[in-house]
Each structure stands twice: as C-alpha cells, then as structure tokens.
C-alpha cells in the first residue's frame, strides 16, 4: 500500500487537487510544501510512488503511472462529486500531464517540468535511459487547461523547457515565468495565483 497525505476540502468547497512530487521528494516532504494549496478550504491529496519514501518496490515509468492511476481512483473514491485538479513538480509534472491526458479533470499545473527524461542526461548516456517521460507527447493529448510554471533561474531544468512544452500544446496552455525562481518555488508565494489560473481567472 502506498503512503500519501490528505486534507479534505472544507464545505461547501468542491475542489480537490492531486499533487505528484518530484524525484528527490517523498509524500512527507511534498505534504509540507504543498499545504499552501489548501487555501480557501480546498482539498489536497499528496501522492507518492513505489520506491519513494517508505513505499516498497522499484521506480519505473510504467510503475509510476500505475501508481498515479491508483491515486486518481482513490481521489474519486474519497470525493466522487469533487472537481479534480492535478499538480506536478519536476518528475511529478510528467505524471500529472500523463494523467491529464488519460482522465477528465478540470485543469493541470506543473512546476519545473522537463520536455522528456532523455534530454536531462548527457548525450552519451541517453541510450541507456529506458524510461521516456515524454511530456511533449503527453501535452498533445491533454485537452484540459494546462498551466506551466517555471523559475527563470531553474538550474535543474532549463527554463526553455516551458516554451517547448507550450509549442507542443495548444491554445489551452498558459506559461507563467517565475522571475528569479529556482527549480522549486515555495507554493505559499504561488497558491492564489496558481488557483486563479487553473480556474481561468488569471488576468
């Protein structure tokens, strides 16, 4: 059984965001960092994957997507009448985009998402990378609103990735460049703006 963290929404709020963490995180770290998304009484479900934290198993692209499917099902079980949103950080952005391509949700947001996993490693090593995490391919299949957040000083994923993902998507994509932001940008600085954008209220 996978470990996660969950804050139910406060009545009468009918919004729940499913949060997918990055490669160097687990659900405990991400829960502390994702708590600002509870703003306005919204619900937050922080997920995790096999091989991360205390969860058994070995990580793989196929395995992470299967775990994400289980979390989507759990969210609908917990609140079948809630409007679901997805948020993914870094590697979790790949998971969130793929889930948005497979499922009907209200919107999906990423922070520090890359174009594909192979672009993240030196050219000589790319032949040995089995997992693809091809976010550009996923973007072409997402019909819901997509919000791409990226720090201008991200030293893990080049900020140009956001523009490339935007090109792969359609008119449903919005990019917010976070001036001075690193790979992770604290969500207490972003929560109101993020929710406004996902709800289509961004001015």
Short mmCIF file of C-alpha atoms in Angstrom, two decimals:
data_model
loop_
_atom_site.label_atom_id
_atom_site.label_comp_id
_atom_site.label_asym_id
_atom_site.label_seq_id
_atom_site.Cartn_x
_atom_site.Cartn_y
_atom_site.Cartn_z
CA UNK A 1 0.00 0.00 0.00
CA UNK A 2 1.32 3.42 -0.96
CA UNK A 3 1.68 6.18 1.62
CA UNK A 4 0.30 9.66 0.98
CA UNK A 5 -1.18 12.68 2.74
CA UNK A 6 -4.70 14.06 2.55
CA UNK A 7 -6.56 17.16 3.62
CA UNK A 8 -10.29 17.04 2.81
CA UNK A 9 -11.88 20.18 1.46
CA UNK A 10 -13.96 22.33 3.74
CA UNK A 11 -17.67 22.51 2.95
CA UNK A 12 -19.01 23.79 0.64
CA UNK A 13 -15.79 23.78 -1.45
CA UNK A 14 -15.90 21.09 -4.13
CA UNK A 15 -12.28 21.27 -5.36
CA UNK A 16 -9.55 18.71 -4.79
CA UNK A 17 -6.01 18.92 -6.16
CA UNK A 18 -3.93 15.75 -6.55
CA UNK A 19 -0.24 16.50 -6.05
CA UNK A 20 2.58 14.47 -7.64
CA UNK A 21 6.06 15.02 -6.18
CA UNK A 22 9.48 15.15 -7.82
CA UNK A 23 12.34 12.67 -7.96
CA UNK A 24 14.16 13.76 -4.80
CA UNK A 25 10.98 14.06 -2.72
CA UNK A 26 8.55 11.80 -0.89
CA UNK A 27 4.99 12.36 0.29
CA UNK A 28 6.11 13.78 3.66
CA UNK A 29 8.34 16.43 2.14
CA UNK A 30 5.77 17.24 -0.51
CA UNK A 31 2.94 17.44 2.02
CA UNK A 32 4.79 20.16 3.93
CA UNK A 33 5.45 22.03 0.71
CA UNK A 34 2.00 21.54 -0.81
CA UNK A 35 -0.03 22.62 2.21
CA UNK A 36 -0.47 26.20 0.87
CA UNK A 37 -2.67 24.73 -1.87
CA UNK A 38 -5.33 24.27 0.83
CA UNK A 39 -6.06 27.99 0.55
CA UNK A 40 -9.77 28.77 0.56
CA UNK A 41 -10.64 25.40 2.04
CA UNK A 42 -9.66 23.39 -1.00
CA UNK A 43 -8.81 19.71 -0.61
CA UNK A 44 -5.29 18.39 -1.22
CA UNK A 45 -4.23 14.78 -1.85
CA UNK A 46 -0.45 14.33 -1.86
CA UNK A 47 0.59 11.13 -3.60
CA UNK A 48 3.74 9.07 -3.74
CA UNK A 49 5.11 6.21 -5.79
CA UNK A 50 6.70 2.80 -5.45
CA UNK A 51 10.32 3.03 -4.33
CA UNK A 52 9.95 6.52 -2.85
CA UNK A 53 10.00 7.13 0.89
CA UNK A 54 8.86 4.00 2.71
CA UNK A 55 6.90 2.69 -0.26
CA UNK A 56 8.08 -0.74 -1.44
CA UNK A 57 9.09 -1.52 -5.00
CA UNK A 58 11.38 -0.14 -7.68
CA UNK A 59 10.55 3.06 -9.57
CA UNK A 60 9.90 2.91 -13.32
CA UNK A 61 7.82 4.95 -15.74
CA UNK A 62 5.24 2.19 -16.06
CA UNK A 63 5.15 1.69 -12.29
CA UNK A 64 4.74 5.38 -11.51
CA UNK A 65 1.88 5.70 -13.97
CA UNK A 66 0.14 2.68 -12.45
CA UNK A 67 0.53 4.24 -9.01
CA UNK A 68 -0.85 7.52 -10.31
CA UNK A 69 -3.87 5.69 -11.72
CA UNK A 70 -4.46 4.25 -8.26
CA UNK A 71 -4.33 7.73 -6.74
CA UNK A 72 -6.81 9.09 -9.28
CA UNK A 73 -9.17 6.25 -8.35
CA UNK A 74 -8.61 6.98 -4.66
CA UNK A 75 -9.44 10.64 -5.15
CA UNK A 76 -12.70 9.78 -6.87
CA UNK A 77 -13.48 7.29 -4.10
CA UNK A 78 -12.85 9.88 -1.39
CA UNK A 79 -14.90 12.56 -3.11
CA UNK A 80 -16.82 11.38 -6.17
CA UNK A 81 -18.50 14.76 -6.51
CA UNK A 82 -15.36 16.90 -6.33
CA UNK A 83 -13.82 18.82 -9.20
CA UNK A 84 -10.34 17.35 -9.64
CA UNK A 85 -7.19 19.30 -10.45
CA UNK A 86 -3.65 17.97 -10.92
CA UNK A 87 -0.35 19.50 -9.87
CA UNK A 88 3.07 18.00 -10.55
CA UNK A 89 6.56 19.15 -9.63
CA UNK A 90 9.53 18.20 -11.85
CA UNK A 91 9.22 14.42 -12.41
CA UNK A 92 5.73 14.71 -10.97
CA UNK A 93 4.92 17.07 -13.82
CA UNK A 94 5.35 14.16 -16.22
CA UNK A 95 2.99 12.07 -14.11
CA UNK A 96 0.42 14.86 -13.89
CA UNK A 97 0.46 15.55 -17.63
CA UNK A 98 0.04 11.88 -18.49
CA UNK A 99 -2.86 11.56 -16.06
CA UNK A 100 -4.50 14.66 -17.55
CA UNK A 101 -4.15 13.05 -20.98
CA UNK A 102 -5.91 9.91 -19.73
CA UNK A 103 -8.59 11.37 -17.46
CA UNK A 104 -11.13 14.16 -17.40
CA UNK A 105 -10.03 16.77 -14.87
CA UNK A 106 -10.63 20.49 -14.51
CA UNK A 107 -7.03 21.58 -15.16
CA UNK A 108 -3.40 20.54 -14.70
CA UNK A 109 -0.43 22.61 -13.49
CA UNK A 110 3.27 21.80 -13.43
CA UNK A 111 6.29 23.41 -11.83
CA UNK A 112 9.74 22.82 -13.31
CA UNK A 113 8.59 20.24 -15.86
CA UNK A 114 11.10 18.93 -18.41
CA UNK A 115 10.44 18.06 -22.07
CA UNK A 116 11.49 14.40 -21.74
CA UNK A 117 13.77 12.41 -19.46
CA UNK A 118 16.48 11.73 -22.03
CA UNK A 119 17.06 15.44 -22.55
CA UNK A 120 18.00 15.63 -18.86
CA UNK A 121 21.06 13.37 -19.16
CA UNK A 122 24.32 13.74 -21.17
CA UNK A 123 24.03 12.65 -24.82
CA UNK A 124 26.40 9.72 -24.33
CA UNK A 125 24.17 8.30 -21.60
CA UNK A 126 20.82 8.69 -23.35
CA UNK A 127 20.95 5.27 -24.98
CA UNK A 128 20.91 3.72 -21.50
CA UNK A 129 17.81 5.61 -20.33
CA UNK A 130 14.84 3.24 -20.71
CA UNK A 131 12.12 5.47 -19.29
CA UNK A 132 10.97 8.26 -21.59
CA UNK A 133 8.57 10.50 -19.66
CA UNK A 134 7.87 12.32 -22.93
CA UNK A 135 6.00 15.40 -21.80
CA UNK A 136 5.74 16.90 -25.26
CA UNK A 137 3.88 13.81 -26.47
CA UNK A 138 1.59 13.95 -23.41
CA UNK A 139 0.91 17.67 -23.99
CA UNK A 140 -0.50 16.92 -27.43
CA UNK A 141 -3.11 14.66 -25.84
CA UNK A 142 -4.22 16.95 -23.00
CA UNK A 143 -7.48 18.76 -23.72
CA UNK A 144 -7.88 20.46 -20.34
CA UNK A 145 -6.30 23.82 -19.44
CA UNK A 146 -2.56 23.42 -18.78
CA UNK A 147 -0.57 25.81 -16.59
CA UNK A 148 3.24 25.62 -16.90
CA UNK A 149 5.13 27.33 -14.07
CA UNK A 150 8.90 27.64 -14.41
CA UNK A 151 11.55 29.55 -12.48
CA UNK A 152 13.74 31.82 -14.59
CA UNK A 153 16.78 30.71 -12.56
CA UNK A 154 16.00 26.98 -12.61
CA UNK A 155 19.38 25.21 -12.59
CA UNK A 156 17.91 21.69 -12.87
CA UNK A 157 15.53 22.01 -15.83
CA UNK A 158 16.35 24.74 -18.31
CA UNK A 159 13.58 27.37 -18.43
CA UNK A 160 13.39 26.89 -22.21
CA UNK A 161 11.54 23.62 -21.48
CA UNK A 162 8.39 25.60 -20.70
CA UNK A 163 8.41 27.23 -24.15
CA UNK A 164 8.98 23.87 -25.85
CA UNK A 165 6.10 22.32 -23.93
CA UNK A 166 3.91 25.28 -24.82
CA UNK A 167 4.71 24.74 -28.51
CA UNK A 168 3.73 21.08 -28.18
CA UNK A 169 0.40 22.00 -26.64
CA UNK A 170 -2.41 24.10 -28.00
CA UNK A 171 -4.42 27.16 -27.09
CA UNK A 172 -5.21 25.58 -23.73
CA UNK A 173 -1.63 26.17 -22.47
CA UNK A 174 -0.56 29.08 -20.26
CA UNK A 175 3.06 29.68 -19.25
CA UNK A 176 3.97 31.69 -16.15
CA UNK A 177 7.66 32.57 -15.92
CA UNK A 178 8.61 32.98 -12.27
CA UNK A 179 11.22 35.71 -12.25
CA UNK A 180 14.17 34.77 -10.05
CA UNK A 181 12.65 31.39 -9.21
CA UNK A 182 14.76 28.26 -8.86
CA UNK A 183 13.68 24.69 -9.63
CA UNK A 184 11.36 24.70 -6.62
CA UNK A 185 9.41 27.86 -5.83
CA UNK A 186 7.55 27.92 -2.49
CA UNK A 187 3.84 27.48 -3.04
CA UNK A 188 2.91 29.98 -0.36
CA UNK A 189 4.09 32.54 -2.92
CA UNK A 190 2.08 30.96 -5.72
CA UNK A 191 -1.09 29.37 -4.32
CA UNK A 192 -3.52 32.20 -5.04
CA UNK A 193 -2.10 32.85 -8.50
CA UNK A 194 -1.98 29.15 -9.32
CA UNK A 195 -5.59 28.54 -8.36
CA UNK A 196 -6.76 31.66 -10.20
CA UNK A 197 -5.01 30.46 -13.37
CA UNK A 198 -6.36 26.91 -13.10
CA UNK A 199 -9.85 28.32 -12.61
CA UNK A 200 -9.48 30.57 -15.66
CA UNK A 201 -9.49 33.74 -13.59
CA UNK A 202 -5.93 34.82 -14.43
CA UNK A 203 -5.91 38.43 -15.58
#
